[in-house]
XYZ file of C-alpha atoms in Angstrom:
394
model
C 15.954 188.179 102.624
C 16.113 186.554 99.473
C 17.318 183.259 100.798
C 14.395 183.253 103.437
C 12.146 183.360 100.617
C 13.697 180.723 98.179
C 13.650 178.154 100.992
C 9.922 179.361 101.814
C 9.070 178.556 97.934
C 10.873 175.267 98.271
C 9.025 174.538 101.259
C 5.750 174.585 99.783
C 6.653 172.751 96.370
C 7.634 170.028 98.322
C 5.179 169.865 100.356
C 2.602 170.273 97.138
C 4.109 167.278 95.601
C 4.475 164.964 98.701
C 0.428 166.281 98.280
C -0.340 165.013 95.090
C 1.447 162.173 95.862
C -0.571 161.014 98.670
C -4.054 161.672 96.452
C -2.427 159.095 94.186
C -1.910 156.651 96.021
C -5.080 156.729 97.846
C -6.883 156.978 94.291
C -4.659 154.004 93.622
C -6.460 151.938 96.187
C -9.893 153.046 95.924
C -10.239 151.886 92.489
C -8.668 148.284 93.854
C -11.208 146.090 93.925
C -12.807 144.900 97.581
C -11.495 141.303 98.824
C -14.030 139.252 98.560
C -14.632 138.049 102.259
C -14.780 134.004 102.572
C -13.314 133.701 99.557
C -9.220 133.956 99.275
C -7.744 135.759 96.380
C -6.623 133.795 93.363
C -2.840 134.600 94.090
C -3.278 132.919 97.514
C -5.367 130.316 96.287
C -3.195 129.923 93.851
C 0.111 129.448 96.557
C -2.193 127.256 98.888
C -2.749 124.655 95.963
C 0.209 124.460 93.903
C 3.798 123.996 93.554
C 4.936 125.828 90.992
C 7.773 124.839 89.190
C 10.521 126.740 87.950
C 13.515 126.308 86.059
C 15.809 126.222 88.739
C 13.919 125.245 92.154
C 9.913 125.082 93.138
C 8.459 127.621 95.184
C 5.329 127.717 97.159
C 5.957 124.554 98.423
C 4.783 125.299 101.672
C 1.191 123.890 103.116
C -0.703 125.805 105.426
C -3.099 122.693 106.846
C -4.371 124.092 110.159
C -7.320 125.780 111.198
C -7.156 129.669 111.281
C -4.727 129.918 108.949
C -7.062 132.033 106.835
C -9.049 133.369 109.328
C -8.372 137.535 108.651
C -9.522 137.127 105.241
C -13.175 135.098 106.488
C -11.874 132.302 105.474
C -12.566 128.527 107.728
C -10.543 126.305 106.352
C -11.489 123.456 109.445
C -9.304 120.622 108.655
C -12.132 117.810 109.533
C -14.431 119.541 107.562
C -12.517 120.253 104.241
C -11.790 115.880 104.378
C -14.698 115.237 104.859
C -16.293 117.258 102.060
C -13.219 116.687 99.136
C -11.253 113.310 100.438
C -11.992 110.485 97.761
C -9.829 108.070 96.314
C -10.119 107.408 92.516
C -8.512 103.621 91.551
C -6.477 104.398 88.173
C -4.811 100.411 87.971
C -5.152 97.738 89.729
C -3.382 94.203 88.722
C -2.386 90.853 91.104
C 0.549 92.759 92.802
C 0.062 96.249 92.123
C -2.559 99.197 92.514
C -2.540 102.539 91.484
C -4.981 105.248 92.529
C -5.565 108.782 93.202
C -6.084 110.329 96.917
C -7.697 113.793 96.559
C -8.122 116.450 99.058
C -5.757 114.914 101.617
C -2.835 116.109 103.616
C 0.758 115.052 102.490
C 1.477 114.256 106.677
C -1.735 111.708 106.035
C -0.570 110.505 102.524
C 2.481 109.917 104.294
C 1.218 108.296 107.128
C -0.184 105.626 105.250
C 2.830 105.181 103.298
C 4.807 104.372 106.190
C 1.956 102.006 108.037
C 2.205 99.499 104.862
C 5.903 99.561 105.094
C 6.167 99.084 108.688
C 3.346 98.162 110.354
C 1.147 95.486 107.877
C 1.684 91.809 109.522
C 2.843 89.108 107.351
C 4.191 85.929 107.910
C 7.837 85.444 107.444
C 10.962 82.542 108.168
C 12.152 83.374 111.628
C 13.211 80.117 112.957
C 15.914 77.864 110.751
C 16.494 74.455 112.305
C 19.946 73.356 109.570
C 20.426 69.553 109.958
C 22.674 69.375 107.512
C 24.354 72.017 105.239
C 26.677 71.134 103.833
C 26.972 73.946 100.800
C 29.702 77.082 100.594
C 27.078 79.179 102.007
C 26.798 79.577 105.910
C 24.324 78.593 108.203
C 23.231 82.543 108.860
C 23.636 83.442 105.690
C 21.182 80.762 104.203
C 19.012 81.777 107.038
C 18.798 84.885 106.115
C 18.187 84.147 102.523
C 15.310 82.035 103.175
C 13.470 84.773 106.236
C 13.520 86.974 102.615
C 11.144 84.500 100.459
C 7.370 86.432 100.590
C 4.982 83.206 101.859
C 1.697 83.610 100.103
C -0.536 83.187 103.414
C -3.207 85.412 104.514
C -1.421 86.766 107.954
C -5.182 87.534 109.646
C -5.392 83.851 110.266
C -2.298 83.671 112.959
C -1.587 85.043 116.227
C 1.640 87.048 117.094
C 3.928 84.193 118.845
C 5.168 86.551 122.047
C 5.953 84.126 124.776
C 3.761 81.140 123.337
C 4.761 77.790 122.185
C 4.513 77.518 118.674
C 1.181 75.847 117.454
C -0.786 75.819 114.840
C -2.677 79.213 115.319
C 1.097 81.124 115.308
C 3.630 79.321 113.316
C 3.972 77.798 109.905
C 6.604 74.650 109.398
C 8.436 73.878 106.391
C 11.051 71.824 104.916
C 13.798 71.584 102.609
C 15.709 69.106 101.800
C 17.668 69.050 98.606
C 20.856 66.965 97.823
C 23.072 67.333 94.433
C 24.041 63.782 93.442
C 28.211 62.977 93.098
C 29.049 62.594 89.648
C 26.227 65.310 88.797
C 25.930 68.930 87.275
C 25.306 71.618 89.801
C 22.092 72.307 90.526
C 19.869 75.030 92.027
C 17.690 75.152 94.660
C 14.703 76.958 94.492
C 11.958 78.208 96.629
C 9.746 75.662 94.953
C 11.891 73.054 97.288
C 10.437 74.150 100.649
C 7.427 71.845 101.209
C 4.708 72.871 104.573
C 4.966 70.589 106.600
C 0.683 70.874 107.863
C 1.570 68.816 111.065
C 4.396 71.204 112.164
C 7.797 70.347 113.104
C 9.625 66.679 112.012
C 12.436 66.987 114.276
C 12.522 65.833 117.654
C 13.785 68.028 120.583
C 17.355 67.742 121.494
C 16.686 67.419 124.987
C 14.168 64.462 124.704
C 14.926 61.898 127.343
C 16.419 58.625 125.301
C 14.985 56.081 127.625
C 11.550 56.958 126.869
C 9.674 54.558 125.738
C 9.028 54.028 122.327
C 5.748 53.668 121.694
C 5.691 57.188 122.801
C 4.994 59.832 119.887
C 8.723 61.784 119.947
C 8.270 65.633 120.992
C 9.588 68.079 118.286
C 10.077 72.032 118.422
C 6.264 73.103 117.949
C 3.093 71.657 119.157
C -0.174 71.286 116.820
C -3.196 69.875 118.053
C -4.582 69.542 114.428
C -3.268 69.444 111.311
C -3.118 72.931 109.403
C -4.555 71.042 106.432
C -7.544 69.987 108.198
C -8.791 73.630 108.893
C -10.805 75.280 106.241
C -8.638 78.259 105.723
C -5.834 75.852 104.185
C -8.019 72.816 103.184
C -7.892 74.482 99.057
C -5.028 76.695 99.564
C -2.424 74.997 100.525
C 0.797 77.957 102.214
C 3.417 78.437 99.495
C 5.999 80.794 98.621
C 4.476 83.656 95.970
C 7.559 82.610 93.548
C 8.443 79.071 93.178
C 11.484 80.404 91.295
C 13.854 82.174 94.079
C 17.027 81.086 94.146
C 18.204 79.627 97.660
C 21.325 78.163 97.470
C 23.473 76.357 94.216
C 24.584 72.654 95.132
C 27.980 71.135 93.597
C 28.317 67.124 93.683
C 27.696 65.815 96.845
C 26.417 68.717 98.576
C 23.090 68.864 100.052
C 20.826 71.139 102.420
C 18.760 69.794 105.194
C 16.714 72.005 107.164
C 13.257 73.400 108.396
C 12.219 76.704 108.614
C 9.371 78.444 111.041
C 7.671 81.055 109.621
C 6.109 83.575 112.667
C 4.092 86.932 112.551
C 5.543 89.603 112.480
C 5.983 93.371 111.251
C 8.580 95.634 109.334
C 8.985 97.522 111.698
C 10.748 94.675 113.256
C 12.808 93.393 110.071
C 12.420 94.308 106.409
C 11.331 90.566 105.938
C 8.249 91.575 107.083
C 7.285 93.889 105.000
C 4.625 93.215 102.702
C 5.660 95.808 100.033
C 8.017 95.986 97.435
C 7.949 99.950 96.720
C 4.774 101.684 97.558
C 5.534 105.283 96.813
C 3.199 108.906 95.835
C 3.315 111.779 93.981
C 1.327 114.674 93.980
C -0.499 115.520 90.267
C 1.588 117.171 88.012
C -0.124 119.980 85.389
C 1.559 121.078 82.733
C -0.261 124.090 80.896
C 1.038 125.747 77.800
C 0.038 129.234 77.941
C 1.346 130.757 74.684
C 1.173 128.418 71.175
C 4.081 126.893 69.972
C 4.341 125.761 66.597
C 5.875 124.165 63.554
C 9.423 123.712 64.301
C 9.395 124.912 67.904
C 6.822 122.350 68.533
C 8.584 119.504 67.282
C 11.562 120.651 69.166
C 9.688 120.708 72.562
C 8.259 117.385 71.840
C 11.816 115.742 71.283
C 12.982 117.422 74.709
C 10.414 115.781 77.216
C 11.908 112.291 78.211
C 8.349 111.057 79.017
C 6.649 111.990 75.941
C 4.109 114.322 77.651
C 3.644 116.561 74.703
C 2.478 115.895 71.550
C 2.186 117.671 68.135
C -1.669 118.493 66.793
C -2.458 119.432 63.006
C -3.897 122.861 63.094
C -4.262 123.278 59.480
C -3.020 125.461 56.437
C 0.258 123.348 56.562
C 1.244 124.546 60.447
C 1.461 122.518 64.042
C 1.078 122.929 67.761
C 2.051 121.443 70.598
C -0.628 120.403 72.987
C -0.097 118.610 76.690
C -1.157 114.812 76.114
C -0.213 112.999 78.524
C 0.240 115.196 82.068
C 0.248 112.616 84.252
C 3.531 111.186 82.864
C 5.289 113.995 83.741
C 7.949 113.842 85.770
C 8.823 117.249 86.456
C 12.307 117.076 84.903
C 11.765 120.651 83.848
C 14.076 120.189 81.044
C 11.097 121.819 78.534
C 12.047 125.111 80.621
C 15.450 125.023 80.389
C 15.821 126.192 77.164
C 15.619 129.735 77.189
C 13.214 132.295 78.704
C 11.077 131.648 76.177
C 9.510 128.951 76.588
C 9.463 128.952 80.531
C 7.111 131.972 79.220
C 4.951 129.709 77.520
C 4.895 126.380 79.741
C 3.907 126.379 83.223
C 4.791 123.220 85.494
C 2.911 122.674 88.588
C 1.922 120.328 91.094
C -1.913 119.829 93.281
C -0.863 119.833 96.795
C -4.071 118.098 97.436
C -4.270 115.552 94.940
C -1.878 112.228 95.328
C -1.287 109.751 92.856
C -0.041 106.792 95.148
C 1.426 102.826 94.310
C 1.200 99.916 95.564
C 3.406 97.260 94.746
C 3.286 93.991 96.476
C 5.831 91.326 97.633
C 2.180 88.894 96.627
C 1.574 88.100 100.210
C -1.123 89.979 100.154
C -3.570 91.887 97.346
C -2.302 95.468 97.098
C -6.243 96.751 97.777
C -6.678 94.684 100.985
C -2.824 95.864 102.087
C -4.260 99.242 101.944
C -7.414 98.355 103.141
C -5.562 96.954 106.194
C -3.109 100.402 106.751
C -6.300 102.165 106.654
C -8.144 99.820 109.939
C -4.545 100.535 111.605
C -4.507 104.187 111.205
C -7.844 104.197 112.624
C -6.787 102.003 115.759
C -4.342 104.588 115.937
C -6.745 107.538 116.401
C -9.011 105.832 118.660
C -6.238 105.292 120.652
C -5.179 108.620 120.731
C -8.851 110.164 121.075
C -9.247 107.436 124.520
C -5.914 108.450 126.010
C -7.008 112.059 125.477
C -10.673 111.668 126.950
């Protein structure tokens, strides 16, 4: 009887507190405060727009870029829409060869799309054709070839036609010759890209399989065939087609060696061969921030300042005899993370992050081409791109 009733009392204390803990919780969440509706909370803001860094790996690196992603929470985040509102690109350096510049509110797939078009898919004109005469220094045929299809010709590549099937002219190829002998008795010499000359009226050398007996009065037929003279034509008439460096090394000559030989220079993209290519590196990043959260001072600061490779931090007089460290340069950071990895503490203090939306992107060129109209161009070719797609689709 007693048993019966000790169980009974047990009964309804649990009971009580399994109670009291349900009014909790449900106090708990009505004093949580509403979620805003088209508006996402800052923690998911937060993941959707930054990498965080951390001392041993980033997290949230993850991009959620399609429509309806947020749609629970009220949230359109249409894809066309958000680029067309945000996207702008800011120039930060621009030089001869090389341009840098900020993309913001872009995709990385799209950042990444255009870094691959100027890679691969630019034209430029490059040494496809090598006709050797006479070579008669320790490096092959091919490999001289080869050598030569690498030297960047400073042409604008708009102004020629993709060869295909067509005999070369003077609207696909360019001609040009070197010819460069080291004199017996001499010192070695070297021969530079400053050697090859354009030849305007195309090719010197007559076809192998000319007929002899013709007569000769006859102008001899060589390996391409110009109507006019390249010089004549007002693209060329000021700038004449040279290599962007006179001072590439081809070949080195001993005594009595010498190179003969002319080289036809075709369109052409990377894609197809490297030689092609009208950039050196062209590379992005997205924007680093580095925020110091906490102070850090006196020797601490000085410490942290001596730790960051790139200098991104930087000591500030805060009077009464004491310093802080302050975040100078953000942009050179490389997110090394090495002002982390010294102890819990200061991971405490410094947060390291990166805009998943904002791109700092470079342009380096081989000087075929200015690195703003090389973009300009990847940008007309994307384009072509979606209008193809949008036509196949319609």
């Amino acid at each position: 009887m007693s048993s019966d009733t000790e169980d009974t009392t047990s009964g309804s204390e649990s009971e009580a507190s399994d109670s009291a803990k349900a009014n909790s919780t449900l106090e708990f969440i009505k004093k949580l405060s509403d979620v805003p509706m088209g508006r996402l909370p800052p923690n998911i803001e937060f993941q959707r727009t930054r990498v965080e860094c951390k001392a041993d790996a980033p997290i949230h690196t993850d991009t959620f870029q399609y429509n309806g992603a947020y749609a629970s929470m009220g949230v359109d985040n249409n894809l066309v829409d958000s680029f067309c509102d945000n996207f702008k690109v800011e120039v930060i350096n621009l030089t001869e060869d090389e341009m840098e510049f900020d993309m913001i509110g872009i995709d990385p797939a799209l950042a990444n799309a255009f870094r691959r078009i100027l890679i691969a898919e630019v034209p430029t004109m490059a040494i496809e054709k090598v006709l050797i005469a006479n070579n008669t220094s320790v490096i092959q045929d091919e490999v001289l070839a080869h050598r030569l299809g690498l030297i960047p010709i400073k042409v604008d590549p708009r102004l020629f036609e993709f060869t295909e099937n067509n005999t070369p002219n003077e609207k696909n190829t360019i001609v040009s010759k070197l010819h460069v002998r080291c004199e017996r008795g001499g010192q070695r010499i070297s021969v530079k890209s400053k050697e090859l000359i354009w030849l305007p009226n195309g090719s010197e050398y007559p076809l192998e399989s000319q007929d002899t007996k013709s007569e000769s009065s006859s102008k001899p037929k060589t390996y391409t065939s110009f109507t006019c003279s390249q010089d004549s034509l007002p693209e060329f008439s000021d700038n004449p087609i040279c290599p962007t460096s006179g001072d590439i090394t081809i070949a080195r000559l001993g005594p009595g060696q010498e190179i003969d030989l002319e080289a036809h220079a075709v369109k052409g993209i990377g894609k197809t061969h490297a030689k092609w290519s009208p950039v050196a590196p062209v590379w992005y990043r997205m924007l680093p921030e580095v925020i110091i959260s906490q102070d850090i001072e006196d020797e601490m600061a000085e410490k942290l300042v001596a730790t960051c490779p790139v200098k991104v931090f930087d000591i500030e007089d805060i009077g009464n005899g004491k310093k802080r460290a302050t975040v100078a340069r953000p942009r050179a950071c490389t997110l090394c993370r090495e002002c982390i990895r010294e102890g819990k503490g200061w991971e405490n203090s410094i947060a390291l992050q990166r805009k998943k939306d904002h791109f700092i992107f470079k342009i380096e060129s081989t000087g075929v081409l200015p690195p703003e109209v090389l973009f300009t161009e990847a940008v007309k070719i994307l384009e072509d791109k979606c209008d193809r797609v949008i036509s196949d689709l319609s």
